[in-house]
Amino acid sequence: MIYLELFWSFFQIGLFSIGGGYAALPLIREQIVEKHDWLSMTAFADVVTIAEMTPGPIAINAATFVGTQVGGVAGSLVATLGCVLPSCVIVLLLAWLYRKYRSLTLMQGILSGLRPGVVGLIGAAGASIFALALWNGTPFSFSFSALEPVSIFLFAAALFALRKWNVNPIFAIFGAGAAGAVLFSLL
């Protein structure tokens, strides 16, 4: 039964995550944290971190990781297949439709209308992870006493390095991880 739940959950994520991996994050969070309680919000943030660091699309990496946590190797295969299958079918259908109707004004209007929705999904995912990182496991509490000073420092340092010196994001990730390992172990 768990395999069917994994497949169906990630099938829905794959079906409705228009706009790519970052747009899928709110859908993934809803399925694995809120609906099925497979992972905590803190573990979800760890999944997102691992999925961003590893090669490949975030949604597929998350499906593989969550599937492994919930149902072992078979669970990872089922969850990944559920995540990929809708995309394959939709892309084939959309490629056919776009090729046939690409010159229509209606098609251009549809594509223009989808862009703001995708940006909103990405913003929502970013805001929830941002709040989780800075408020140490209590997203959207916005209490100054719950702020995590080390996390704020690491965020500001990484943002500064990325903007001021145009540091490669991979170096920013590894640098923040190494600094976090040192600073959080000392506290």
mmCIF file of C-alpha atoms in Angstrom:
data_model
loop_
_atom_site.group_PDB
_atom_site.id
_atom_site.type_symbol
_atom_site.label_atom_id
_atom_site.label_comp_id
_atom_site.label_asym_id
_atom_site.label_seq_id
_atom_site.Cartn_x
_atom_site.Cartn_y
_atom_site.Cartn_z
ATOM 1 C CA MET A 1 0.000 0.000 0.000
ATOM 2 C CA ILE A 2 2.865 2.394 0.775
ATOM 3 C CA TYR A 3 4.187 1.965 -2.767
ATOM 4 C CA LEU A 4 0.858 2.977 -4.224
ATOM 5 C CA GLU A 5 0.760 6.020 -1.926
ATOM 6 C CA LEU A 6 4.308 6.970 -2.921
ATOM 7 C CA PHE A 7 3.528 6.572 -6.616
ATOM 8 C CA TRP A 8 0.287 8.548 -6.398
ATOM 9 C CA SER A 9 1.804 11.352 -4.302
ATOM 10 C CA PHE A 10 4.742 11.865 -6.627
ATOM 11 C CA PHE A 11 2.550 11.376 -9.700
ATOM 12 C CA GLN A 12 0.502 14.352 -8.492
ATOM 13 C CA ILE A 13 3.684 16.332 -7.854
ATOM 14 C CA GLY A 14 4.948 15.526 -11.335
ATOM 15 C CA LEU A 15 1.586 16.340 -12.864
ATOM 16 C CA PHE A 16 1.019 19.703 -11.187
ATOM 17 C CA SER A 17 4.533 21.104 -10.757
ATOM 18 C CA ILE A 18 4.486 23.433 -13.721
ATOM 19 C CA GLY A 19 7.688 25.440 -13.874
ATOM 20 C CA GLY A 20 10.306 22.997 -12.679
ATOM 21 C CA GLY A 21 11.846 21.929 -9.413
ATOM 22 C CA TYR A 22 11.536 25.105 -7.372
ATOM 23 C CA ALA A 23 7.884 25.413 -8.320
ATOM 24 C CA ALA A 24 7.378 21.817 -7.159
ATOM 25 C CA LEU A 25 8.685 22.468 -3.637
ATOM 26 C CA PRO A 26 5.350 23.597 -2.149
ATOM 27 C CA LEU A 27 3.658 20.547 -3.666
ATOM 28 C CA ILE A 28 6.350 18.214 -2.369
ATOM 29 C CA ARG A 29 6.120 19.788 1.097
ATOM 30 C CA GLU A 30 2.343 19.408 1.118
ATOM 31 C CA GLN A 31 2.513 15.714 0.197
ATOM 32 C CA ILE A 32 5.428 14.505 2.322
ATOM 33 C CA VAL A 33 5.181 16.775 5.371
ATOM 34 C CA GLU A 34 1.553 17.796 5.735
ATOM 35 C CA LYS A 35 -0.561 15.105 4.081
ATOM 36 C CA HIS A 36 1.366 11.886 4.733
ATOM 37 C CA ASP A 37 3.694 12.971 7.569
ATOM 38 C CA TRP A 38 6.549 10.970 6.043
ATOM 39 C CA LEU A 39 9.111 13.627 7.040
ATOM 40 C CA SER A 40 9.242 16.552 9.455
ATOM 41 C CA MET A 41 9.650 20.110 8.151
ATOM 42 C CA THR A 42 13.278 20.074 9.272
ATOM 43 C CA ALA A 43 13.889 16.807 7.405
ATOM 44 C CA PHE A 44 12.145 18.334 4.377
ATOM 45 C CA ALA A 45 14.597 21.249 4.462
ATOM 46 C CA ASP A 46 17.411 18.689 4.536
ATOM 47 C CA VAL A 47 15.868 16.906 1.528
ATOM 48 C CA VAL A 48 15.736 20.199 -0.378
ATOM 49 C CA THR A 49 19.359 20.912 0.506
ATOM 50 C CA ILE A 50 20.495 17.464 -0.628
ATOM 51 C CA ALA A 51 18.329 17.626 -3.767
ATOM 52 C CA GLU A 52 19.866 20.978 -4.732
ATOM 53 C CA MET A 53 23.420 19.785 -4.150
ATOM 54 C CA THR A 54 23.126 16.575 -6.150
ATOM 55 C CA PRO A 55 23.003 16.501 -9.948
ATOM 56 C CA GLY A 56 19.581 16.307 -11.548
ATOM 57 C CA PRO A 57 16.169 17.879 -11.120
ATOM 58 C CA ILE A 58 15.133 18.739 -7.581
ATOM 59 C CA ALA A 59 11.751 16.993 -7.743
ATOM 60 C CA ILE A 60 13.259 13.738 -8.992
ATOM 61 C CA ASN A 61 16.054 13.843 -6.418
ATOM 62 C CA ALA A 62 13.494 14.518 -3.694
ATOM 63 C CA ALA A 63 11.281 11.671 -4.948
ATOM 64 C CA THR A 64 14.224 9.280 -4.893
ATOM 65 C CA PHE A 65 15.301 10.355 -1.411
ATOM 66 C CA VAL A 66 11.814 10.296 0.116
ATOM 67 C CA GLY A 67 11.019 6.987 -1.596
ATOM 68 C CA THR A 68 14.157 5.478 -0.086
ATOM 69 C CA GLN A 69 13.299 6.823 3.387
ATOM 70 C CA VAL A 70 9.720 5.523 3.231
ATOM 71 C CA GLY A 71 9.947 2.309 1.188
ATOM 72 C CA GLY A 72 13.583 1.413 0.605
ATOM 73 C CA VAL A 73 14.995 0.875 -2.875
ATOM 74 C CA ALA A 74 11.626 -0.217 -4.282
ATOM 75 C CA GLY A 75 10.051 2.900 -2.779
ATOM 76 C CA SER A 76 12.649 5.095 -4.441
ATOM 77 C CA LEU A 77 11.975 3.492 -7.828
ATOM 78 C CA VAL A 78 8.200 3.823 -7.447
ATOM 79 C CA ALA A 79 8.357 7.449 -6.261
ATOM 80 C CA THR A 80 10.780 8.432 -9.031
ATOM 81 C CA LEU A 81 8.643 6.725 -11.685
ATOM 82 C CA GLY A 82 5.564 8.500 -10.320
ATOM 83 C CA CYS A 83 7.356 11.837 -10.543
ATOM 84 C CA VAL A 84 8.716 11.309 -14.073
ATOM 85 C CA LEU A 85 5.759 9.654 -15.809
ATOM 86 C CA PRO A 86 3.416 12.675 -16.003
ATOM 87 C CA SER A 87 6.217 14.867 -17.335
ATOM 88 C CA CYS A 88 7.023 12.438 -20.118
ATOM 89 C CA VAL A 89 3.405 12.240 -21.252
ATOM 90 C CA ILE A 90 2.789 15.987 -20.889
ATOM 91 C CA VAL A 91 5.970 16.982 -22.731
ATOM 92 C CA LEU A 92 5.151 14.704 -25.639
ATOM 93 C CA LEU A 93 1.615 16.117 -25.825
ATOM 94 C CA LEU A 94 2.728 19.743 -25.456
ATOM 95 C CA ALA A 95 5.462 19.345 -28.058
ATOM 96 C CA TRP A 96 2.889 18.081 -30.533
ATOM 97 C CA LEU A 97 0.435 20.884 -29.674
ATOM 98 C CA TYR A 98 3.088 23.612 -29.730
ATOM 99 C CA ARG A 99 4.441 22.460 -33.045
ATOM 100 C CA LYS A 100 0.956 22.423 -34.536
ATOM 101 C CA TYR A 101 -0.375 25.683 -32.997
ATOM 102 C CA ARG A 102 2.716 27.788 -32.132
ATOM 103 C CA SER A 103 1.700 30.721 -34.312
ATOM 104 C CA LEU A 104 -1.664 31.259 -32.587
ATOM 105 C CA THR A 105 -2.036 34.297 -30.329
ATOM 106 C CA LEU A 106 -3.959 32.155 -27.836
ATOM 107 C CA MET A 107 -0.941 29.880 -27.362
ATOM 108 C CA GLN A 108 1.339 32.859 -26.667
ATOM 109 C CA GLY A 109 -1.243 34.236 -24.202
ATOM 110 C CA ILE A 110 -1.399 30.945 -22.311
ATOM 111 C CA LEU A 111 2.378 30.834 -21.976
ATOM 112 C CA SER A 112 2.502 34.471 -20.832
ATOM 113 C CA GLY A 113 -0.202 33.790 -18.244
ATOM 114 C CA LEU A 114 1.637 30.824 -16.742
ATOM 115 C CA ARG A 115 4.825 32.768 -15.977
ATOM 116 C CA PRO A 116 3.506 34.824 -13.003
ATOM 117 C CA GLY A 117 1.966 31.720 -11.436
ATOM 118 C CA VAL A 118 5.273 29.883 -11.643
ATOM 119 C CA VAL A 119 7.119 32.834 -10.078
ATOM 120 C CA GLY A 120 4.572 32.809 -7.231
ATOM 121 C CA LEU A 121 5.165 29.092 -6.581
ATOM 122 C CA ILE A 122 8.924 29.604 -6.552
ATOM 123 C CA GLY A 123 8.545 32.581 -4.194
ATOM 124 C CA ALA A 124 6.357 30.589 -1.795
ATOM 125 C CA ALA A 125 8.884 27.749 -1.665
ATOM 126 C CA GLY A 126 11.760 30.164 -1.133
ATOM 127 C CA ALA A 127 9.939 32.033 1.619
ATOM 128 C CA SER A 128 9.131 28.867 3.581
ATOM 129 C CA ILE A 129 12.708 27.557 3.370
ATOM 130 C CA PHE A 130 14.095 31.025 4.205
ATOM 131 C CA ALA A 131 11.894 31.239 7.303
ATOM 132 C CA LEU A 132 12.749 27.687 8.342
ATOM 133 C CA ALA A 133 16.478 28.387 8.034
ATOM 134 C CA LEU A 134 16.469 31.641 9.992
ATOM 135 C CA TRP A 135 13.902 30.701 12.644
ATOM 136 C CA ASN A 136 15.379 27.259 13.377
ATOM 137 C CA GLY A 137 12.502 24.896 12.713
ATOM 138 C CA THR A 138 9.614 27.254 13.477
ATOM 139 C CA PRO A 139 8.682 28.662 10.068
ATOM 140 C CA PHE A 140 6.759 31.921 10.002
ATOM 141 C CA SER A 141 6.889 32.529 13.742
ATOM 142 C CA PHE A 142 8.661 35.862 13.116
ATOM 143 C CA SER A 143 9.614 36.141 16.752
ATOM 144 C CA PHE A 144 12.959 37.871 17.227
ATOM 145 C CA SER A 145 13.737 35.570 20.143
ATOM 146 C CA ALA A 146 13.447 32.534 17.844
ATOM 147 C CA LEU A 147 15.904 33.920 15.289
ATOM 148 C CA GLU A 148 18.992 31.801 14.784
ATOM 149 C CA PRO A 149 22.009 34.204 14.756
ATOM 150 C CA VAL A 150 24.433 31.709 13.211
ATOM 151 C CA SER A 151 22.000 31.034 10.362
ATOM 152 C CA ILE A 152 21.536 34.759 9.771
ATOM 153 C CA PHE A 153 25.308 35.240 9.666
ATOM 154 C CA LEU A 154 25.798 32.346 7.217
ATOM 155 C CA PHE A 155 22.956 33.583 5.012
ATOM 156 C CA ALA A 156 24.333 37.138 4.951
ATOM 157 C CA ALA A 157 27.889 35.939 4.266
ATOM 158 C CA ALA A 158 26.801 33.660 1.423
ATOM 159 C CA LEU A 159 24.581 36.363 -0.093
ATOM 160 C CA PHE A 160 27.373 38.915 0.189
ATOM 161 C CA ALA A 161 29.911 36.571 -1.442
ATOM 162 C CA LEU A 162 27.496 35.698 -4.242
ATOM 163 C CA ARG A 163 26.656 39.351 -4.983
ATOM 164 C CA LYS A 164 29.931 41.141 -4.293
ATOM 165 C CA TRP A 165 32.461 38.690 -5.730
ATOM 166 C CA ASN A 166 30.175 36.607 -7.979
ATOM 167 C CA VAL A 167 31.318 33.426 -6.198
ATOM 168 C CA ASN A 168 30.341 30.155 -7.797
ATOM 169 C CA PRO A 169 27.170 28.921 -6.004
ATOM 170 C CA ILE A 170 28.780 25.523 -5.409
ATOM 171 C CA PHE A 171 31.568 27.182 -3.412
ATOM 172 C CA ALA A 172 28.965 29.199 -1.485
ATOM 173 C CA ILE A 173 27.076 26.001 -0.608
ATOM 174 C CA PHE A 174 30.195 24.124 0.498
ATOM 175 C CA GLY A 175 31.542 27.164 2.344
ATOM 176 C CA ALA A 176 28.288 27.687 4.233
ATOM 177 C CA GLY A 177 28.130 23.959 5.001
ATOM 178 C CA ALA A 178 31.683 23.887 6.343
ATOM 179 C CA ALA A 179 31.180 27.078 8.355
ATOM 180 C CA GLY A 180 27.870 25.710 9.682
ATOM 181 C CA ALA A 181 29.536 22.477 10.751
ATOM 182 C CA VAL A 182 32.191 24.418 12.665
ATOM 183 C CA LEU A 183 29.930 27.111 14.153
ATOM 184 C CA PHE A 184 27.042 24.841 15.153
ATOM 185 C CA SER A 185 29.415 22.289 16.724
ATOM 186 C CA LEU A 186 30.979 25.032 18.857
ATOM 187 C CA LEU A 187 27.624 26.269 20.158
#
